[in-house]
Coordinates of C-alpha atoms and ligand atoms in Angstrom, one line a residue:
X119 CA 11.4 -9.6 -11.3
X120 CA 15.0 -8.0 -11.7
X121 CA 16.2 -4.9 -9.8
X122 CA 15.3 -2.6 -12.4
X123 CA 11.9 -3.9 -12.6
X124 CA 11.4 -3.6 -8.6
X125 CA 12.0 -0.3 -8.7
X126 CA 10.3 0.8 -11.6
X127 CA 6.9 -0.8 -9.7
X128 CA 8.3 0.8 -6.6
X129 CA 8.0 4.1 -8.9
X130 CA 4.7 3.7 -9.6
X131 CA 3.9 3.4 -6.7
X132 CA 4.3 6.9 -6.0
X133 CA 5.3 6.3 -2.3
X134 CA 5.5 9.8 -1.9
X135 CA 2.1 9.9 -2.5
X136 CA 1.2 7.0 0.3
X137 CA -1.9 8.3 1.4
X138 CA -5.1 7.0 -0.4
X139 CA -8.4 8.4 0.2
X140 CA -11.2 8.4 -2.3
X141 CA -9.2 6.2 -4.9
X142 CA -6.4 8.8 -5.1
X143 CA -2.8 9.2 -3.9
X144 CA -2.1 12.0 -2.2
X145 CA 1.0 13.7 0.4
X146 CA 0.5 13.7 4.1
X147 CA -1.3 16.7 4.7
X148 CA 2.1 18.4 6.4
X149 CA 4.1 17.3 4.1
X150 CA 6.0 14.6 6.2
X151 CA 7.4 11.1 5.6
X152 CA 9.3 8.6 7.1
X153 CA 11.8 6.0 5.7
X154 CA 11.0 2.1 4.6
X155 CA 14.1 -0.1 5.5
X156 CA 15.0 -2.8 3.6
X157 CA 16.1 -5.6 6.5
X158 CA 18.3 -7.3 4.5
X159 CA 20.9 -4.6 3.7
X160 CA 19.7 -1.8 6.4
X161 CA 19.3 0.9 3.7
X162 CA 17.0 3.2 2.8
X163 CA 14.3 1.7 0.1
X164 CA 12.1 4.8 -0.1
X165 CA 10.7 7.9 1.6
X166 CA 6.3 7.3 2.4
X167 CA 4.0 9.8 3.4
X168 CA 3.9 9.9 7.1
X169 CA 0.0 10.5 7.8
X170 CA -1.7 12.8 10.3
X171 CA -4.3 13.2 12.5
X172 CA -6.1 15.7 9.6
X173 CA -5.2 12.8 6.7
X174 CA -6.6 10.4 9.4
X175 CA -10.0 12.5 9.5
X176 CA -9.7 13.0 5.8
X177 CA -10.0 9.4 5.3
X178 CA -12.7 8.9 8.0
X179 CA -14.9 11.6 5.9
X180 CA -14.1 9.2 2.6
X181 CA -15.2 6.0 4.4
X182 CA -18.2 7.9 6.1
X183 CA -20.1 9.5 3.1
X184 CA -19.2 6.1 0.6
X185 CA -20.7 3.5 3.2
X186 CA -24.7 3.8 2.6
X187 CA -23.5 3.5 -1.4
X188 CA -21.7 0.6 -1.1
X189 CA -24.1 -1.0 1.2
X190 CA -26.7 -0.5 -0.9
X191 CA -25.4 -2.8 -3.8
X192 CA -26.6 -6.0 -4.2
X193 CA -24.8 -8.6 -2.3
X194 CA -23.8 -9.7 -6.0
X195 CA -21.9 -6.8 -7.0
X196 CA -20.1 -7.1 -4.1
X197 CA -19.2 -9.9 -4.6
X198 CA -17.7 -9.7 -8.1
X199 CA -15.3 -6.8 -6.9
X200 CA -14.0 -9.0 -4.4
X201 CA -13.7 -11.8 -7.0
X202 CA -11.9 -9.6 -9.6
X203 CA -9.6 -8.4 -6.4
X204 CA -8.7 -12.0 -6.2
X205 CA -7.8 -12.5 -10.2
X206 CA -5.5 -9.1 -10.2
X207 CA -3.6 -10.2 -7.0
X208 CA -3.3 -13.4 -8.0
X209 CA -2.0 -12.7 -11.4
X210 CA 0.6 -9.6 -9.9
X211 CA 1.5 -12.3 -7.1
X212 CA 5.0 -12.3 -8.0
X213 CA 5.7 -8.4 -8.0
X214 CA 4.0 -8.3 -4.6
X215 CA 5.7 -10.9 -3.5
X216 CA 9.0 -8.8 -4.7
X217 CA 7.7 -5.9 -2.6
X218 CA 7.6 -7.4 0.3
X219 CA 10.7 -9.4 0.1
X220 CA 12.1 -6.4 -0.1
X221 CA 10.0 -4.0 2.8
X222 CA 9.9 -6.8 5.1
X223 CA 12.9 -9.2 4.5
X224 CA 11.0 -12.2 3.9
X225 CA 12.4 -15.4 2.0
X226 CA 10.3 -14.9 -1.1
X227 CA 9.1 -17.8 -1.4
X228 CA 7.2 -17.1 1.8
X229 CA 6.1 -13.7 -0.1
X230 CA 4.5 -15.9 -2.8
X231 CA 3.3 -18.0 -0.7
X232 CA 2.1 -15.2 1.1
X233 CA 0.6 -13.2 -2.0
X234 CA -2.1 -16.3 -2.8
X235 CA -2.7 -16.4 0.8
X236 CA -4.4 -13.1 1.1
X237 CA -5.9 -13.0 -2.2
X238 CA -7.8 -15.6 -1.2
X239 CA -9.4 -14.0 1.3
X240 CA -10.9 -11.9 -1.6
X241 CA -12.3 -15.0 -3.0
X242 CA -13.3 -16.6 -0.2
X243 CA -15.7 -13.5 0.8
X244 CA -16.5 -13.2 -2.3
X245 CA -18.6 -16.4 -1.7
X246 CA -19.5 -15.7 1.4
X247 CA -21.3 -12.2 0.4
X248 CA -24.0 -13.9 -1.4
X249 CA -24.2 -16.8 1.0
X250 CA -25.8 -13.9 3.5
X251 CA -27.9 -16.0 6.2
X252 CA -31.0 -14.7 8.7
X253 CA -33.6 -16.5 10.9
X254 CA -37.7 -16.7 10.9
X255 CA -38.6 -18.4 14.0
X256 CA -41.6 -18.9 16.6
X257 CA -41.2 -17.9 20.2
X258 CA -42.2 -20.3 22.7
X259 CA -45.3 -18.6 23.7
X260 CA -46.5 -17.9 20.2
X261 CA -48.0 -15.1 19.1
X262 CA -45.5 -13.4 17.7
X263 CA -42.6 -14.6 14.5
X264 CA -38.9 -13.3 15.1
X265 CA -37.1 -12.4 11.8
X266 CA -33.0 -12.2 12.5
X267 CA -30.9 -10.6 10.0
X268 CA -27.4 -8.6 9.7
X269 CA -26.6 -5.4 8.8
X270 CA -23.2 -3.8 7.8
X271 CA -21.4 -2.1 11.3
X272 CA -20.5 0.8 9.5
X273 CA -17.3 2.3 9.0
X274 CA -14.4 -0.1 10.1
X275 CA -11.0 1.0 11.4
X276 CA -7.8 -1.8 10.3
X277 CA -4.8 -1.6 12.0
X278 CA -2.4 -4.0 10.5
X279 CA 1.4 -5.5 11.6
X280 CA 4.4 -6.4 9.2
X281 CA 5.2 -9.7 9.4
X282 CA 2.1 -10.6 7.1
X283 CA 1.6 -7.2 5.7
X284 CA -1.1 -8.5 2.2
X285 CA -2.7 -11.3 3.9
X286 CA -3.5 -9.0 7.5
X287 CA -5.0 -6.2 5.2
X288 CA -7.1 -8.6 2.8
X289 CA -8.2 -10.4 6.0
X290 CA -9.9 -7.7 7.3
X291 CA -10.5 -5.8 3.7
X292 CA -12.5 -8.8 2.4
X293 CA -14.2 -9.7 4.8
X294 CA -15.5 -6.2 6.1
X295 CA -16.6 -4.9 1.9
X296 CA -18.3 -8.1 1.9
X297 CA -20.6 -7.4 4.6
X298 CA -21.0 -3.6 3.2
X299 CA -18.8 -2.1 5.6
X300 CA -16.0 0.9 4.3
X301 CA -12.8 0.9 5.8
X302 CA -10.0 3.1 6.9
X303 CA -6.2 1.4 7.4
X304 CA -3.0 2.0 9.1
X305 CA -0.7 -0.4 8.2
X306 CA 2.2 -1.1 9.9
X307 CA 5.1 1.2 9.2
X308 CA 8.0 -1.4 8.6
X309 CA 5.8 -2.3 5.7
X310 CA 3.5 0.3 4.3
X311 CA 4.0 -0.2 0.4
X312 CA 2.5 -3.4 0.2
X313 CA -0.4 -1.9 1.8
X314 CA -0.2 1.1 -0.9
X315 CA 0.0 -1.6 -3.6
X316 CA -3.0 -3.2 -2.4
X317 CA -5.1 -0.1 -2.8
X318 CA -4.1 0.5 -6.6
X319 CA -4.9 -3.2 -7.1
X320 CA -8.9 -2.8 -5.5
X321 CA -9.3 0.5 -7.5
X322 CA -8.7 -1.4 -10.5
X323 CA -11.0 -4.3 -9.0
X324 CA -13.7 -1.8 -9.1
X325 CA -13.4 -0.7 -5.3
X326 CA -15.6 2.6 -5.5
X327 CA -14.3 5.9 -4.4
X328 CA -13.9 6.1 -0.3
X329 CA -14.7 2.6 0.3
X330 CA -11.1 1.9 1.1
X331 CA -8.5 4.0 2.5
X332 CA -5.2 4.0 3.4
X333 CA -3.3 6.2 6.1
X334 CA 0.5 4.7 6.5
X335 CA 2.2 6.9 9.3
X336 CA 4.5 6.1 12.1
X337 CA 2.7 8.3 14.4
X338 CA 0.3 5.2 15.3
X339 CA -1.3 6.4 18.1
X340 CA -1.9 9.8 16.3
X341 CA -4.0 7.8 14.0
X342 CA -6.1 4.9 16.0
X343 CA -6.7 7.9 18.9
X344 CA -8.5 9.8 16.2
X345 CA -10.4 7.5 14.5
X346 CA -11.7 6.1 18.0
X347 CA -12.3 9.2 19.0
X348 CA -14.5 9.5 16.1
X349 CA -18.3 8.3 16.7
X350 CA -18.6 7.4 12.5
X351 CA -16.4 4.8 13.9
X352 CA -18.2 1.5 14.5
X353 CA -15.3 -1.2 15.0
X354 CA -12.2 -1.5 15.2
X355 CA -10.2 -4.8 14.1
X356 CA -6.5 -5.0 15.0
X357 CA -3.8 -7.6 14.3
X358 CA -0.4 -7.5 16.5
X359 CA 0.9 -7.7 19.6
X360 CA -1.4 -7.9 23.2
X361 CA 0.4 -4.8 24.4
X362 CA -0.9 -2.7 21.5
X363 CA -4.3 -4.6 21.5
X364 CA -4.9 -3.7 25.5
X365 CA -4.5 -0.4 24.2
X366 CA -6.9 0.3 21.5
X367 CA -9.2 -1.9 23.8
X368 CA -8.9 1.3 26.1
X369 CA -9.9 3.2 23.2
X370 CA -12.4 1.7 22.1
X371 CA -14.6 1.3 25.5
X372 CA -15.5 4.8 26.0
X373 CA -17.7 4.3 23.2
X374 CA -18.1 1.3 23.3
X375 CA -17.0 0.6 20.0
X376 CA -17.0 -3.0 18.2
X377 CA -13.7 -4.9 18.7
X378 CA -12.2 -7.4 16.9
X379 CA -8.3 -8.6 18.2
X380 CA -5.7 -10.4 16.7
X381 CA -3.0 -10.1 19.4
X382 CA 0.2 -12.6 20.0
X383 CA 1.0 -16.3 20.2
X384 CA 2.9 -18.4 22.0
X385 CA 2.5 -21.9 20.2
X386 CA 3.4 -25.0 21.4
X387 CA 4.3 -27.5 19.2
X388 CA 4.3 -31.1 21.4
X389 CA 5.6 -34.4 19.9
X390 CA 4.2 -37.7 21.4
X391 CA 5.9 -40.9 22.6
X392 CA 4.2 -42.6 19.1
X393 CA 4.6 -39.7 16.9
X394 CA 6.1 -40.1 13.3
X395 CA 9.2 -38.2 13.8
X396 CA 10.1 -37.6 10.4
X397 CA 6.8 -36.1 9.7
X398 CA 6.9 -33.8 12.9
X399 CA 10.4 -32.8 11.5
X400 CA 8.5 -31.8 8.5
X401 CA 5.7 -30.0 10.0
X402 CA 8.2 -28.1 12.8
X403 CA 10.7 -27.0 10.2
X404 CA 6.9 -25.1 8.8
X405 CA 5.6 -24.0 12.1
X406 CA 8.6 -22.7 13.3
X407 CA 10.6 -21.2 10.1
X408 CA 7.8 -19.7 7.8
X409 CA 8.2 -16.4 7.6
X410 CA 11.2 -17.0 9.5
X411 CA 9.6 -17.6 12.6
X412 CA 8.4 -14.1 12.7
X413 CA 4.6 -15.4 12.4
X414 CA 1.7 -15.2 15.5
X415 CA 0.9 -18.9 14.8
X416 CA 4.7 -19.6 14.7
X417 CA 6.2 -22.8 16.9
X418 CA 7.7 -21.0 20.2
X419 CA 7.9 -24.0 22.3
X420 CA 8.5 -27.1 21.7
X421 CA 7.9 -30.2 23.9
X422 CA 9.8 -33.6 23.1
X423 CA 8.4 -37.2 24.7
X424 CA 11.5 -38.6 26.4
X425 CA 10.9 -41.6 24.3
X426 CA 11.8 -39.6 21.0
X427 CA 13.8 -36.7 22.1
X428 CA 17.0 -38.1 20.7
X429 CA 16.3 -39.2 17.3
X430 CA 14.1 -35.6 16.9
X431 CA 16.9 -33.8 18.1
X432 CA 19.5 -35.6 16.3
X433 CA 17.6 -34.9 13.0
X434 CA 16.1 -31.3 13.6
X435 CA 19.8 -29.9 14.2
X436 CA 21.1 -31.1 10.9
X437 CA 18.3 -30.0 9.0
X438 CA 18.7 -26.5 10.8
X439 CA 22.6 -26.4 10.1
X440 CA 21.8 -26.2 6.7
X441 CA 19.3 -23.9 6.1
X442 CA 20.4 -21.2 3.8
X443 CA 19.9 -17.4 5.6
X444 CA 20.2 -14.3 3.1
X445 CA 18.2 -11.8 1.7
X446 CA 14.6 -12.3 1.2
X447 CA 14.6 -11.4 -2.5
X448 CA 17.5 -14.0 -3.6
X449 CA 15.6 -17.2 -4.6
X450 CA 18.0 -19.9 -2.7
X451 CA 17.1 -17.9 0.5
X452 CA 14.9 -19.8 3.2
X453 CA 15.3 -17.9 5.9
X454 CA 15.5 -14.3 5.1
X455 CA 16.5 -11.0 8.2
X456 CA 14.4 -10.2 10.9
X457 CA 12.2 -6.8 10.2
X458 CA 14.4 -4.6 11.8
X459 CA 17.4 -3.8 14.2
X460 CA 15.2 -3.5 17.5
X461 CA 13.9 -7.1 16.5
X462 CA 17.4 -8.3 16.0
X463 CA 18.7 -7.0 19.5
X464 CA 15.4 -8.7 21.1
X465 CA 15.4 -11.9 19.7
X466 CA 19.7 -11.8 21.0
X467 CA 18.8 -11.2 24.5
X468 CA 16.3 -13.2 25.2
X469 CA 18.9 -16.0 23.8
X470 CA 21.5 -14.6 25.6
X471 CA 19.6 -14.4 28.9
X472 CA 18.1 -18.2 28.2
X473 CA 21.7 -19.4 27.9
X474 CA 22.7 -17.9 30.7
X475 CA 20.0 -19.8 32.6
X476 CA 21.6 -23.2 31.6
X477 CA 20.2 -23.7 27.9
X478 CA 22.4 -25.1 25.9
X479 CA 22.9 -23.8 21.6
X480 CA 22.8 -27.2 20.0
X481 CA 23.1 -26.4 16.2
X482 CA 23.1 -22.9 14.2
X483 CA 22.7 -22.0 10.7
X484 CA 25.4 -19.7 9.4
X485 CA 24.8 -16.4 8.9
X486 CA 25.5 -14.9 5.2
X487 CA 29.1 -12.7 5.9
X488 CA 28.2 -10.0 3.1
X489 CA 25.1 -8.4 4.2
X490 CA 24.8 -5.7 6.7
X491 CA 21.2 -6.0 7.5
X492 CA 19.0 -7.7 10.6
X493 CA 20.0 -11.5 10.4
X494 CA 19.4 -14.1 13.3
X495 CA 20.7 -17.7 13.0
X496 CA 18.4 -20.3 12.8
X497 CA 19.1 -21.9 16.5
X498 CA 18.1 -25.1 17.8
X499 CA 18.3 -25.0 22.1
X500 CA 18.3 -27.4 24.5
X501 CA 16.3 -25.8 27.6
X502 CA 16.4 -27.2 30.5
X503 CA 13.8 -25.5 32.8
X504 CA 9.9 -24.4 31.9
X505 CA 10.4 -21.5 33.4
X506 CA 13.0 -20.2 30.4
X507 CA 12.5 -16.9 29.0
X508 CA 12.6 -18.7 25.8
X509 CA 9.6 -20.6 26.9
X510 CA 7.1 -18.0 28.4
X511 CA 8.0 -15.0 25.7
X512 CA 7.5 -14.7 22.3
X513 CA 10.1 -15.4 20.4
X514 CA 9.4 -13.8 17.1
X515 CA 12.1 -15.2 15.5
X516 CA 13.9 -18.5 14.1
X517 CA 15.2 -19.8 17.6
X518 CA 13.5 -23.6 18.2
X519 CA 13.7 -23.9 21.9
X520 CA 13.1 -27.6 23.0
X521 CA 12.2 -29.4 26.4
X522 CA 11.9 -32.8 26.6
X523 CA 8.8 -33.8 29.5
X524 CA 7.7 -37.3 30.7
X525 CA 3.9 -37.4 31.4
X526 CA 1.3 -35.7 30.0
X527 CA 0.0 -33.8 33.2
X528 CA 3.5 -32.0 33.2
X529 CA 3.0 -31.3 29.6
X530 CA -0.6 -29.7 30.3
X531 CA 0.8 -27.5 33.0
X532 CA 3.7 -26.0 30.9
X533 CA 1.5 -25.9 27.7
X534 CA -1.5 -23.9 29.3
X535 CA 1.2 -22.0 31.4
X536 CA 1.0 -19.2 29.5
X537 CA -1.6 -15.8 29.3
X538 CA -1.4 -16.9 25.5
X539 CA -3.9 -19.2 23.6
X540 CA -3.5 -18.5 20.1
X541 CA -2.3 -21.9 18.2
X542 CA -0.8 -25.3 18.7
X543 CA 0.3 -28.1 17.4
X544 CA 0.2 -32.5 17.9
X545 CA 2.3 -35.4 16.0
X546 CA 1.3 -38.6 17.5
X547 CA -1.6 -41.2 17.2
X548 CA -4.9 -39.1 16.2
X549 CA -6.7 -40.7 19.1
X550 CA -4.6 -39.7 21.6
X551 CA -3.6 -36.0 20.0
X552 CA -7.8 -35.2 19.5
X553 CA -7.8 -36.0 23.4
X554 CA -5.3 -33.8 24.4
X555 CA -6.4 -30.7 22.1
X556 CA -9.3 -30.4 24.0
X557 CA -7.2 -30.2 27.6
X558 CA -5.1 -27.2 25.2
X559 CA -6.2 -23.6 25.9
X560 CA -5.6 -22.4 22.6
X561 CA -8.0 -21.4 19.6
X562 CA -6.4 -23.5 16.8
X563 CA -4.4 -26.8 16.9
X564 CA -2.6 -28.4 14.0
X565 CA -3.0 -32.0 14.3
X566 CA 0.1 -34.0 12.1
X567 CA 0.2 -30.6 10.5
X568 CA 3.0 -27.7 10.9
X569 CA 0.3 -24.8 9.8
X570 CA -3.1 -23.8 10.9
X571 CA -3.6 -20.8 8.5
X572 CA -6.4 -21.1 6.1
X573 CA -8.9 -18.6 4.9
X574 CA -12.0 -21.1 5.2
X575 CA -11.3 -21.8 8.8
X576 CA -11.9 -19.6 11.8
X577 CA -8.7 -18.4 12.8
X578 CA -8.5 -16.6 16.1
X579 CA -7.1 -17.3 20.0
X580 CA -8.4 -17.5 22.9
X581 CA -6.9 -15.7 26.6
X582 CA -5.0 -12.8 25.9
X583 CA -4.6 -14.0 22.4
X584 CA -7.8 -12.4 21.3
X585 CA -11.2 -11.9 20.5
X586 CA -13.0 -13.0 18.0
X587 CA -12.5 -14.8 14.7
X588 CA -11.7 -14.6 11.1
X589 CA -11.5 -16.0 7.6
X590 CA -14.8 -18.7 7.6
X591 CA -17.8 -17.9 7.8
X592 CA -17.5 -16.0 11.2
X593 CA -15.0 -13.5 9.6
X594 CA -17.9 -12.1 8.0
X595 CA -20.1 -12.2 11.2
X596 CA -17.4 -9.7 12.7
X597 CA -18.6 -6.9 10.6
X598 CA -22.0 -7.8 10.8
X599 CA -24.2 -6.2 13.5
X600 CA -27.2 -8.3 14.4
X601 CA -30.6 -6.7 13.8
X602 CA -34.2 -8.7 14.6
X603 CA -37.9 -7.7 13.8
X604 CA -40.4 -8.7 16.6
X605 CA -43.1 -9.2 14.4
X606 CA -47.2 -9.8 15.4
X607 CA -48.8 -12.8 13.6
Ligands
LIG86 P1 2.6 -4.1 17.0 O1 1.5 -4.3 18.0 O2 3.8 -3.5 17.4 O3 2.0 -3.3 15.7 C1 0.8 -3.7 15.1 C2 0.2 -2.4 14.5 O4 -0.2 -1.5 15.5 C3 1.1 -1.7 13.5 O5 0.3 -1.1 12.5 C4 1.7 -0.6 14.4 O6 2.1 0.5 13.7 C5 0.4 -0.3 15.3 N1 0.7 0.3 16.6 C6 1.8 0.3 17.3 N2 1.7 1.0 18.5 C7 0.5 1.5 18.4 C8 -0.3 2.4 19.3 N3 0.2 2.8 20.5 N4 -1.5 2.7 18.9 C9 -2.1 2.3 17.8 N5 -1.4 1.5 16.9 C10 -0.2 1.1 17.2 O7 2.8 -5.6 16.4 P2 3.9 -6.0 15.3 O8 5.2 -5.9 15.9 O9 3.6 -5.3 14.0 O10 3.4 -7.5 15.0 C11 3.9 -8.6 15.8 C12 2.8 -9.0 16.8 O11 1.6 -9.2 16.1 C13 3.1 -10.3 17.4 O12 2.8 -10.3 18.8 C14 2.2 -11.3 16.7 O13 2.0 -12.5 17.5 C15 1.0 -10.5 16.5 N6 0.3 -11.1 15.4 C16 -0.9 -11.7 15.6 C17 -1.6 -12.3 14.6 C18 -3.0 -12.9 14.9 O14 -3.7 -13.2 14.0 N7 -3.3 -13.2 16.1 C19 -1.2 -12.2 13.3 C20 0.0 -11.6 13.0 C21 0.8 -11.0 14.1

């Protein structure tokens, strides 16, 4: 897609027109907006509709009166909207994957990646709609027969970050119209067009009218406060940082409304004594630079055996030195800005104040002189203490911190020495790397492999990394609620 073509999609868009309730575009109901930034070059892409507590209600009253419809359509109808979804994202991947190259810096070959990614989460529950599941048992005493099944929560409130602004939304989406739920979403507002894109695309799908909405604002508690205020309000499903998540967990237990928390990471990525060390080059140059390291599941520490910390290190700085940062929309880019200034200054302190503790910079990539916009270097440091702020912080960006250790009882204490259990990761003999997962607080660990993401298996953490689970079959079980007839035989 050329620049002409961008913005002539951007066009149609009608970002003016961000707010989407009932399958139609429409202007914050005051008439406000608020600008999209694009990383790479720090200007101005596009003015969207800022969204208010009244557009937030507006949307609420969409979701509310189209639930019982969409709920009562066979599971297979369902179904088949979620499957076309899949088809029309999959064949406008690369303009969505233009979009947010551009909104949220990207390289975009992560945006493709990204853009297949999250449509097939609409595949994915598009099978698991029909493959709906219940129970007919006996109690022990007898008597009696228990019949188990689900029924749709009800209306679902989706709040959503930017650093995987299709595949967040289509995680939840999917997953939640699949079960008969209707939705109301505040995307993040780095990145609220791809969001805005994603709505056109389910209308065409053959979304009906109010099942999905869309409220992009920057005034974010404005929005969550008022639809958990809201008693048509049944769950609420986040994705992004703990801070936030403690938050709407405040919100939410007044009510006590359904939660579902997708909060940060703090992934260790540990390479054993036997490990193949080209391979764990492999899979840490994936864990750690996807998405430019801006991912939850993303490589924030990383633990070197004594025995191989030379030749790894030797090897991972050159293949760091020469990674090519620039903007997210040229093709040769791997590593594309950070989402915005704040991130930048962040991501430059906690280096700063790491260094400053005795690590050591042992290779950077060079930084592209021409552009104006939010760029990091790709860093690989040499920390010396566990106790590093570039060790017990999330990183959020492409700095590759490593500490060599000795034994694996010092590795378990700095690995589980953290209030985060999201992901990790293992190169070494199977054997020996199944043995120590289990010892790893953490809900997912890559085994030989540099990425964990998949929409058939149950992504989630564990500690202050979240609750619950989803993509598999437990994605769906989220926006389920559990009903059972006590029945007399
Ligand atoms: P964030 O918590 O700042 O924002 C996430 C969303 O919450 C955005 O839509 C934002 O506008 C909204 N928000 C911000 N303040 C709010 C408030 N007071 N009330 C209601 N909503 C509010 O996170 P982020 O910077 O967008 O994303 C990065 C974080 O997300 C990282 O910590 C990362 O680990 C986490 N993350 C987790 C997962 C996961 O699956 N566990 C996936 C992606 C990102």
């Amino acid at each position: 897609m050329d620049n002409a073509e961008l913005r002539q999609y951007l066009t149609d868009l009608k970002p003016e027109k961000a707010i989407w309730i009932n399958n139609s575009a429409r202007s914050a109901a005051n008439g406000e907006t608020f600008p999209v930034i694009d990383p790479a070059t720090a200007n101005q892409i596009t003015e969207v509709s800022c969204g208010t507590a009244a557009d937030a209600r507006a949307a609420l009253n969409a979701a509310a009166s189209a639930q019982p419809g969409w709920a009562a359509n066979s599971p297979r109808e369902r179904a088949e909207v979620l499957r076309r979804a899949w088809e029309l994202m999959i064949a406008s991947a690369p303009e969505l994957a233009s979009l947010m190259s551009w909104e949220n810096g990207k390289a975009y070959k992560d945006s493709l990646a990204e853009a297949s990614y999250a449509a097939e989460f609409f595949r994915w529950f598009s099978e698991e709609a029909v493959r709906s599941d219940g129970d007919f048992t006996t109690p022990p005493a007898g008597g009696s027969r228990t019949l188990v099944t689900a029924r749709p929560v009800g209306v679902c409130a989706l709040i959503t970050p930017w650093n995987f602004p299709a595949a967040m939304a289509t995680r939840k989406i999917a997953p939640a119209l699949a079960a008969g739920n209707t939705v109301v979403l505040k995307p993040a507002s780095e990145t609220p067009l791809t969001a805005l894109s994603i709505m056109r695309l389910l209308k065409q799908a053959g979304v009906p009218d109010g099942v999905v909405n869309l409220v992009p604002s920057r005034r974010s508690a404005e929005i969550s406060n008022t639809w958990l205020a809201d008693p048509r309000v049944r769950l609420v499903s986040f994705t992004g940082s703990t801070p936030v998540g403690r938050t709407l967990l405040g919100l939410a237990a007044p009510r006590v409304v359904n939660t579902a928390m997708e909060l940060g990471g703090n992934a260790a990525f540990i390479v054993g004594a036997t490990a193949d060390v080209n391979a764990a080059i492999e899979g840490l140059m994936i864990a750690k630079f996807r998405n430019g390291g801006q991912a939850c599941t993303a490589a924030n520490r990383i633990y070197l055996h004594k025995d191989i910390k030379e030749e790894f290190t030797q090897k991972l700085c050159q293949r760091v030195s020469a990674l090519k940062v620039g903007a997210g929309l040229n093709p040769q880019t791997e590593i594309g800005p950070v989402v915005n200034e704040k991130a930048m200054r962040g991501i430059n302190e906690l280096l700063a104040s790491a260094l400053n503790q005795g690590a050591k910079v042992l290779a950077q990539a060079p930084l592209p002189a021409d552009l104006a916009g939010y760029f990091v270097a790709p860093t690989v440091i040499e920390v010396p203490h566990a106790d590093s702020p570039l060790l017990q912080n999330e990183i959020f960006g492409p700095l590759a911190p490593l500490k060599e250790y000795s034994c694996e009882d010092e590795l378990l204490e700095m690995v589980n020495g953290t209030e985060m259990g999201l992901a990790s990761y293992i190169y070494g003999d199977l054997n020996w790397a199944l043995h120590l997962g289990e010892k790893i607080e953490a809900g997912m660990i890559g085994v030989n492999r540099g990425l964990v993401s998949d929409p058939a298996a149950p992504f989630g953490g564990v500690k202050q990394s979240g609750i619950g689970r989803e993509g598999a079959r437990e994605g769906i079980r989220e926006f389920q609620e559990v009903q059972y007839f006590s029945l007399d035989w």
